[in-house]
Amino acid sequence: MLVILIGLGVGLGGSLASTRFLSSLLFGVTATDPLTFAGVIFLLTIVALAACYIPARRAVRVDPMVALRNE
């Protein structure tokens, strides 16, 4: 999760820095709309948590002795 948080921070900074260039492409929303930024951060965090949780849950189900015998 540390890498994900660092990526979110860098992405947030980059998106805030590029708002001047992208403001002409946005319709119906301001370039620094806090609701949009919060929604994107929330969605990316949920997807990243699922990407971490699903393989970890699958790995916990494997019996260590079975895994060692297959090696």
GROMACS .gro file of N, CA, C and O in nm:
model
  284
    1MET      N    1   0.082  -0.120   0.000
    1MET     CA    2   0.000   0.000   0.000
    1MET      C    3   0.086   0.126   0.000
    1MET      O    4   0.039   0.230  -0.043
    2LEU      N    5   0.209   0.115   0.049
    2LEU     CA    6   0.296   0.233   0.050
    2LEU      C    7   0.323   0.281  -0.092
    2LEU      O    8   0.318   0.402  -0.120
    3VAL      N    9   0.348   0.189  -0.183
    3VAL     CA   10   0.373   0.226  -0.322
    3VAL      C   11   0.248   0.291  -0.383
    3VAL      O   12   0.258   0.387  -0.460
    4ILE      N   13   0.133   0.238  -0.347
    4ILE     CA   14   0.007   0.294  -0.399
    4ILE      C   15  -0.013   0.437  -0.348
    4ILE      O   16  -0.051   0.526  -0.424
    5LEU      N   17   0.013   0.459  -0.221
    5LEU     CA   18  -0.002   0.593  -0.165
    5LEU      C   19   0.098   0.691  -0.227
    5LEU      O   20   0.063   0.807  -0.253
    6ILE      N   21   0.220   0.646  -0.251
    6ILE     CA   22   0.319   0.732  -0.317
    6ILE      C   23   0.272   0.766  -0.458
    6ILE      O   24   0.279   0.881  -0.503
    7GLY      N   25   0.221   0.666  -0.530
    7GLY     CA   26   0.171   0.689  -0.665
    7GLY      C   27   0.053   0.784  -0.667
    7GLY      O   28   0.040   0.869  -0.756
    8LEU      N   29  -0.038   0.769  -0.569
    8LEU     CA   30  -0.151   0.862  -0.562
    8LEU      C   31  -0.104   1.004  -0.535
    8LEU      O   32  -0.157   1.100  -0.591
    9GLY      N   33  -0.005   1.019  -0.449
    9GLY     CA   34   0.047   1.153  -0.419
    9GLY      C   35   0.114   1.217  -0.539
    9GLY      O   36   0.090   1.335  -0.570
   10VAL      N   37   0.195   1.140  -0.610
   10VAL     CA   38   0.262   1.192  -0.730
   10VAL      C   39   0.159   1.224  -0.838
   10VAL      O   40   0.167   1.327  -0.905
   11GLY      N   41   0.060   1.137  -0.855
   11GLY     CA   42  -0.044   1.161  -0.954
   11GLY      C   43  -0.128   1.282  -0.922
   11GLY      O   44  -0.166   1.359  -1.011
   12LEU      N   45  -0.159   1.300  -0.794
   12LEU     CA   46  -0.236   1.417  -0.752
   12LEU      C   47  -0.157   1.545  -0.779
   12LEU      O   48  -0.212   1.643  -0.830
   13GLY      N   49  -0.030   1.543  -0.745
   13GLY     CA   50   0.054   1.660  -0.772
   13GLY      C   51   0.066   1.690  -0.921
   13GLY      O   52   0.058   1.805  -0.964
   14GLY      N   53   0.083   1.584  -1.001
   14GLY     CA   54   0.093   1.603  -1.146
   14GLY      C   55  -0.036   1.653  -1.207
   14GLY      O   56  -0.036   1.736  -1.298
   15SER      N   57  -0.148   1.602  -1.155
   15SER     CA   58  -0.276   1.648  -1.210
   15SER      C   59  -0.305   1.793  -1.171
   15SER      O   60  -0.362   1.868  -1.250
   16LEU      N   61  -0.268   1.831  -1.051
   16LEU     CA   62  -0.287   1.971  -1.012
   16LEU      C   63  -0.195   2.063  -1.091
   16LEU      O   64  -0.232   2.176  -1.123
   17ALA      N   65  -0.076   2.014  -1.125
   17ALA     CA   66   0.017   2.096  -1.202
   17ALA      C   67  -0.028   2.110  -1.348
   17ALA      O   68   0.001   2.211  -1.412
   18SER      N   69  -0.098   2.010  -1.401
   18SER     CA   70  -0.137   2.015  -1.541
   18SER      C   71  -0.276   2.074  -1.563
   18SER      O   72  -0.325   2.073  -1.677
   19THR      N   73  -0.339   2.126  -1.459
   19THR     CA   74  -0.475   2.180  -1.475
   19THR      C   75  -0.480   2.299  -1.570
   19THR      O   76  -0.580   2.318  -1.639
   20ARG      N   77  -0.375   2.377  -1.575
   20ARG     CA   78  -0.374   2.494  -1.663
   20ARG      C   79  -0.381   2.451  -1.810
   20ARG      O   80  -0.448   2.512  -1.891
   21PHE      N   81  -0.315   2.340  -1.843
   21PHE     CA   82  -0.314   2.293  -1.981
   21PHE      C   83  -0.444   2.221  -2.018
   21PHE      O   84  -0.486   2.223  -2.132
   22LEU      N   85  -0.506   2.155  -1.921
   22LEU     CA   86  -0.625   2.075  -1.950
   22LEU      C   87  -0.757   2.149  -1.928
   22LEU      O   88  -0.863   2.094  -1.957
   23SER      N   89  -0.752   2.268  -1.875
   23SER     CA   90  -0.876   2.339  -1.842
   23SER      C   91  -0.962   2.368  -1.966
   23SER      O   92  -1.084   2.375  -1.957
   24SER      N   93  -0.900   2.382  -2.081
   24SER     CA   94  -0.978   2.409  -2.202
   24SER      C   95  -1.050   2.284  -2.253
   24SER      O   96  -1.143   2.293  -2.332
   25LEU      N   97  -1.010   2.165  -2.207
   25LEU     CA   98  -1.072   2.040  -2.251
   25LEU      C   99  -1.187   1.995  -2.162
   25LEU      O  100  -1.258   1.901  -2.198
   26LEU      N  101  -1.205   2.058  -2.048
   26LEU     CA  102  -1.308   2.017  -1.953
   26LEU      C  103  -1.437   2.095  -1.975
   26LEU      O  104  -1.435   2.217  -1.992
   27PHE      N  105  -1.549   2.023  -1.972
   27PHE     CA  106  -1.679   2.087  -1.991
   27PHE      C  107  -1.768   2.053  -1.873
   27PHE      O  108  -1.787   1.936  -1.841
   28GLY      N  109  -1.822   2.151  -1.806
   28GLY     CA  110  -1.915   2.130  -1.697
   28GLY      C  111  -1.850   2.101  -1.563
   28GLY      O  112  -1.919   2.071  -1.466
   29VAL      N  113  -1.720   2.109  -1.554
   29VAL     CA  114  -1.650   2.086  -1.428
   29VAL      C  115  -1.525   2.174  -1.427
   29VAL      O  116  -1.465   2.200  -1.530
   30THR      N  117  -1.489   2.221  -1.310
   30THR     CA  118  -1.368   2.303  -1.301
   30THR      C  119  -1.245   2.214  -1.303
   30THR      O  120  -1.253   2.093  -1.280
   31ALA      N  121  -1.131   2.273  -1.328
   31ALA     CA  122  -1.007   2.196  -1.339
   31ALA      C  123  -0.963   2.140  -1.204
   31ALA      O  124  -0.894   2.038  -1.199
   32THR      N  125  -1.001   2.205  -1.096
   32THR     CA  126  -0.960   2.158  -0.963
   32THR      C  127  -1.082   2.120  -0.880
   32THR      O  128  -1.092   2.156  -0.763
   33ASP      N  129  -1.174   2.046  -0.938
   33ASP     CA  130  -1.296   2.003  -0.870
   33ASP      C  131  -1.260   1.902  -0.761
   33ASP      O  132  -1.212   1.793  -0.791
   34PRO      N  133  -1.280   1.936  -0.633
   34PRO     CA  134  -1.239   1.845  -0.526
   34PRO      C  135  -1.319   1.716  -0.522
   34PRO      O  136  -1.265   1.611  -0.485
   35LEU      N  137  -1.444   1.719  -0.564
   35LEU     CA  138  -1.525   1.597  -0.565
   35LEU      C  139  -1.472   1.497  -0.668
   35LEU      O  140  -1.466   1.377  -0.641
   36THR      N  141  -1.430   1.545  -0.782
   36THR     CA  142  -1.373   1.458  -0.885
   36THR      C  143  -1.242   1.397  -0.837
   36THR      O  144  -1.218   1.277  -0.854
   37PHE      N  145  -1.156   1.479  -0.779
   37PHE     CA  146  -1.029   1.429  -0.728
   37PHE      C  147  -1.051   1.326  -0.618
   37PHE      O  148  -0.986   1.221  -0.617
   38ALA      N  149  -1.143   1.352  -0.527
   38ALA     CA  150  -1.170   1.258  -0.418
   38ALA      C  151  -1.229   1.128  -0.472
   38ALA      O  152  -1.193   1.019  -0.426
   39GLY      N  153  -1.315   1.137  -0.571
   39GLY     CA  154  -1.375   1.018  -0.630
   39GLY      C  155  -1.272   0.930  -0.699
   39GLY      O  156  -1.273   0.807  -0.685
   40VAL      N  157  -1.182   0.992  -0.772
   40VAL     CA  158  -1.077   0.916  -0.841
   40VAL      C  159  -0.982   0.852  -0.742
   40VAL      O  160  -0.943   0.735  -0.756
   41ILE      N  161  -0.944   0.925  -0.638
   41ILE     CA  162  -0.855   0.870  -0.536
   41ILE      C  163  -0.922   0.753  -0.465
   41ILE      O  164  -0.861   0.648  -0.442
   42PHE      N  165  -1.050   0.768  -0.433
   42PHE     CA  166  -1.123   0.660  -0.366
   42PHE      C  167  -1.132   0.537  -0.455
   42PHE      O  168  -1.106   0.424  -0.411
   43LEU      N  169  -1.165   0.555  -0.582
   43LEU     CA  170  -1.178   0.443  -0.674
   43LEU      C  171  -1.044   0.371  -0.694
   43LEU      O  172  -1.038   0.247  -0.690
   44LEU      N  173  -0.937   0.445  -0.713
   44LEU     CA  174  -0.806   0.383  -0.730
   44LEU      C  175  -0.760   0.310  -0.605
   44LEU      O  176  -0.696   0.205  -0.613
   45THR      N  177  -0.792   0.363  -0.488
   45THR     CA  178  -0.756   0.296  -0.364
   45THR      C  179  -0.833   0.165  -0.348
   45THR      O  180  -0.774   0.063  -0.308
   46ILE      N  181  -0.960   0.164  -0.380
   46ILE     CA  182  -1.040   0.041  -0.370
   46ILE      C  183  -0.988  -0.064  -0.468
   46ILE      O  184  -0.974  -0.182  -0.432
   47VAL      N  185  -0.956  -0.026  -0.589
   47VAL     CA  186  -0.903  -0.120  -0.688
   47VAL      C  187  -0.768  -0.175  -0.642
   47VAL      O  188  -0.740  -0.294  -0.654
   48ALA      N  189  -0.683  -0.090  -0.586
   48ALA     CA  190  -0.552  -0.135  -0.539
   48ALA      C  191  -0.565  -0.229  -0.420
   48ALA      O  192  -0.492  -0.329  -0.409
   49LEU      N  193  -0.657  -0.200  -0.330
   49LEU     CA  194  -0.680  -0.291  -0.217
   49LEU      C  195  -0.729  -0.427  -0.264
   49LEU      O  196  -0.686  -0.531  -0.213
   50ALA      N  197  -0.818  -0.428  -0.361
   50ALA     CA  198  -0.866  -0.555  -0.416
   50ALA      C  199  -0.753  -0.631  -0.485
   50ALA      O  200  -0.744  -0.753  -0.474
   51ALA      N  201  -0.666  -0.558  -0.554
   51ALA     CA  202  -0.553  -0.622  -0.622
   51ALA      C  203  -0.454  -0.681  -0.523
   51ALA      O  204  -0.383  -0.776  -0.557
   52CYS      N  205  -0.447  -0.628  -0.405
   52CYS     CA  206  -0.360  -0.683  -0.300
   52CYS      C  207  -0.429  -0.794  -0.222
   52CYS      O  208  -0.367  -0.894  -0.186
   53TYR      N  209  -0.557  -0.778  -0.196
   53TYR     CA  210  -0.629  -0.869  -0.109
   53TYR      C  211  -0.659  -1.005  -0.174
   53TYR      O  212  -0.643  -1.109  -0.110
   54ILE      N  213  -0.699  -1.004  -0.299
   54ILE     CA  214  -0.740  -1.127  -0.365
   54ILE      C  215  -0.625  -1.228  -0.375
   54ILE      O  216  -0.641  -1.344  -0.337
   55PRO      N  217  -0.506  -1.192  -0.421
   55PRO     CA  218  -0.396  -1.290  -0.422
   55PRO      C  219  -0.352  -1.332  -0.282
   55PRO      O  220  -0.312  -1.447  -0.260
   56ALA      N  221  -0.358  -1.240  -0.187
   56ALA     CA  222  -0.319  -1.276  -0.051
   56ALA      C  223  -0.416  -1.377   0.009
   56ALA      O  224  -0.374  -1.471   0.077
   57ARG      N  225  -0.543  -1.359  -0.016
   57ARG     CA  226  -0.642  -1.455   0.034
   57ARG      C  227  -0.624  -1.591  -0.030
   57ARG      O  228  -0.636  -1.694   0.036
   58ARG      N  229  -0.591  -1.594  -0.157
   58ARG     CA  230  -0.568  -1.720  -0.226
   58ARG      C  231  -0.442  -1.788  -0.172
   58ARG      O  232  -0.439  -1.910  -0.157
   59ALA      N  233  -0.339  -1.712  -0.141
   59ALA     CA  234  -0.215  -1.770  -0.090
   59ALA      C  235  -0.233  -1.826   0.051
   59ALA      O  236  -0.167  -1.923   0.088
   60VAL      N  237  -0.320  -1.767   0.130
   60VAL     CA  238  -0.343  -1.815   0.267
   60VAL      C  239  -0.411  -1.950   0.266
   60VAL      O  240  -0.391  -2.031   0.358
   61ARG      N  241  -0.488  -1.981   0.164
   61ARG     CA  242  -0.561  -2.107   0.158
   61ARG      C  243  -0.469  -2.228   0.134
   61ARG      O  244  -0.508  -2.340   0.159
   62VAL      N  245  -0.348  -2.206   0.083
   62VAL     CA  246  -0.257  -2.315   0.051
   62VAL      C  247  -0.191  -2.365   0.178
   62VAL      O  248  -0.138  -2.287   0.258
   63ASP      N  249  -0.192  -2.497   0.196
   63ASP     CA  250  -0.126  -2.557   0.311
   63ASP      C  251   0.025  -2.549   0.291
   63ASP      O  252   0.076  -2.588   0.184
   64PRO      N  253   0.101  -2.501   0.389
   64PRO     CA  254   0.247  -2.487   0.372
   64PRO      C  255   0.317  -2.619   0.341
   64PRO      O  256   0.413  -2.622   0.263
   65MET      N  257   0.274  -2.727   0.402
   65MET     CA  258   0.339  -2.856   0.377
   65MET      C  259   0.316  -2.903   0.232
   65MET      O  260   0.406  -2.959   0.170
   66VAL      N  261   0.199  -2.878   0.181
   66VAL     CA  262   0.171  -2.915   0.041
   66VAL      C  263   0.257  -2.833  -0.052
   66VAL      O  264   0.313  -2.885  -0.151
   67ALA      N  265   0.271  -2.707  -0.023
   67ALA     CA  266   0.352  -2.620  -0.107
   67ALA      C  267   0.500  -2.661  -0.103
   67ALA      O  268   0.568  -2.661  -0.205
   68LEU      N  269   0.549  -2.700   0.014
   68LEU     CA  270   0.688  -2.742   0.027
   68LEU      C  271   0.712  -2.877  -0.042
   68LEU      O  272   0.819  -2.901  -0.095
   69ARG      N  273   0.616  -2.966  -0.038
   69ARG     CA  274   0.633  -3.096  -0.103
   69ARG      C  275   0.635  -3.083  -0.255
   69ARG      O  276   0.699  -3.162  -0.324
   70ASN      N  277   0.566  -2.986  -0.308
   70ASN     CA  278   0.564  -2.966  -0.452
   70ASN      C  279   0.690  -2.900  -0.507
   70ASN      O  280   0.713  -2.901  -0.626
   71GLU      N  281   0.770  -2.845  -0.422
   71GLU     CA  282   0.892  -2.777  -0.465
   71GLU      C  283   0.998  -2.872  -0.507
   71GLU      O  284   1.034  -2.969  -0.470
   0.00000   0.00000   0.00000
